[in-house]
Amino acid sequence: MSNSRVRAQAKGAERVSGERDSAVGEQPPAKPKKAAKGPTGEASDSRLAASGKQPTESAKRPAGAKPSAGATPESRLTMVRRARRINRELAEVYPYAHPELDFRNPFELLVATVLSAQTTDLRVNQTTPALFAAYPTPEDMAAAVPEELEQVIRPTGFFRAKAKSLIGLSTVLRDDFGGEVPGRLADLVKLPGVGRKTANVVLGNAFGVPGLTVDTHFGRLVRRWKLTEQQDAEKVEAEIAAIFPKSEWTMFSHRVIFHGRRICHSRKPACGACPIAHLCPSYGEGETDPEKAKKLLKYEMGGYPGQRLSPPADYPGKPAPPLGAAPDAG
């Protein structure tokens, strides 16, 4: 066999061998694996970096921390859902929430609410037993000697102005309403010393008519929760009323006021002991250390007596002491 023929056969064998290796031994390149997802369902940081995307604001922010200044503004729908969740969780924290004024009938609640201006419910509750013993009806209070009434209610402060309001509203109840407290907002706000807040307290707790009680605690908390920016009480009432079903208005008021008195204080809120801190955009305004925050808790949350001398049966704290028996607690 000639040398040229031998070389040609060798080249043919090499070509067949190469084709066989390509068909059998070579595998197509493996598809890249999907990046693993983290506990929140977001792709890993490496995948986000490769794609040029940034982690979401909620993924970067620890629970309870304030959103950054550049965070996407909360939509109305998201705010409403958060507000209603706050209400549900407060209902679990304070299943015993109630009006913290002692009363046995609408007239006593009306009088006690008027007296509660610029003082604590505790001080009012310590004062009203003697007051209602001396003046049990609107007719009795309308006929009171101003100086004598002033001395009875003196512990509540601003006693001269309050005595004038009590005699005035009692006179109107006697003369225009047959000695009965009316069950309509329009009638209540015509009484001397009675505004929308007082009227809503009476309607919600003596007549079962839903109403929002916008006191200083209520206004402070709904602004901290970014549910409104309003300062005027009537505007606050209108905006919050649009967030919740009417059936929730009275109890939501009690829960918010309870929370404001016990945990979310004006000057130093106990953020580190707050059960709804994860829903609060103002978390961090107060004490965040859990142990230090616990020392700021008041009333039954801090192991102290409540504000009522005659609290409801399901109240977990201690009854308040009578006037003169002990200093105000909490």
PDB file of C-alpha atoms in Angstrom, residues 107 110 114 138 141-144 146 149 160-177 190-194:
ATOM      1  CA  PHE A 107     -77.136  62.025  84.109  1.00  0.00           C
ATOM      2  CA  LEU A 110     -72.922  63.515  81.692  1.00  0.00           C
ATOM      3  CA  VAL A 114     -68.076  67.595  82.242  1.00  0.00           C
ATOM      4  CA  PRO A 138     -81.036  67.363  87.509  1.00  0.00           C
ATOM      5  CA  MET A 141     -78.435  70.143  90.940  1.00  0.00           C
ATOM      6  CA  ALA A 142     -80.344  72.950  89.236  1.00  0.00           C
ATOM      7  CA  ALA A 143     -81.379  74.187  92.674  1.00  0.00           C
ATOM      8  CA  ALA A 144     -77.869  73.956  94.170  1.00  0.00           C
ATOM      9  CA  PRO A 146     -73.267  77.670  93.677  1.00  0.00           C
ATOM     10  CA  LEU A 149     -71.555  72.927  94.780  1.00  0.00           C
ATOM     11  CA  ARG A 160     -66.230  77.698  89.628  1.00  0.00           C
ATOM     12  CA  ALA A 161     -66.593  77.324  85.877  1.00  0.00           C
ATOM     13  CA  LYS A 162     -67.606  73.683  86.236  1.00  0.00           C
ATOM     14  CA  ALA A 163     -70.215  74.487  88.895  1.00  0.00           C
ATOM     15  CA  LYS A 164     -71.723  77.092  86.559  1.00  0.00           C
ATOM     16  CA  SER A 165     -71.893  74.531  83.725  1.00  0.00           C
ATOM     17  CA  LEU A 166     -73.451  71.845  85.961  1.00  0.00           C
ATOM     18  CA  ILE A 167     -76.156  74.180  87.280  1.00  0.00           C
ATOM     19  CA  GLY A 168     -76.782  75.467  83.751  1.00  0.00           C
ATOM     20  CA  LEU A 169     -77.120  72.061  82.076  1.00  0.00           C
ATOM     21  CA  SER A 170     -79.235  70.735  84.951  1.00  0.00           C
ATOM     22  CA  THR A 171     -81.584  73.696  84.594  1.00  0.00           C
ATOM     23  CA  VAL A 172     -81.999  73.028  80.849  1.00  0.00           C
ATOM     24  CA  LEU A 173     -82.605  69.316  81.495  1.00  0.00           C
ATOM     25  CA  ARG A 174     -85.248  70.194  84.075  1.00  0.00           C
ATOM     26  CA  ASP A 175     -86.992  72.858  82.025  1.00  0.00           C
ATOM     27  CA  ASP A 176     -86.672  71.569  78.457  1.00  0.00           C
ATOM     28  CA  PHE A 177     -86.265  67.792  78.682  1.00  0.00           C
ATOM     29  CA  LYS A 190     -76.898  72.717  73.285  1.00  0.00           C
ATOM     30  CA  LEU A 191     -76.374  72.053  76.989  1.00  0.00           C
ATOM     31  CA  PRO A 192     -73.979  74.435  78.839  1.00  0.00           C
ATOM     32  CA  GLY A 193     -70.462  72.999  79.035  1.00  0.00           C
ATOM     33  CA  VAL A 194     -71.217  70.123  76.624  1.00  0.00           C
TER      34      VAL A 194
END
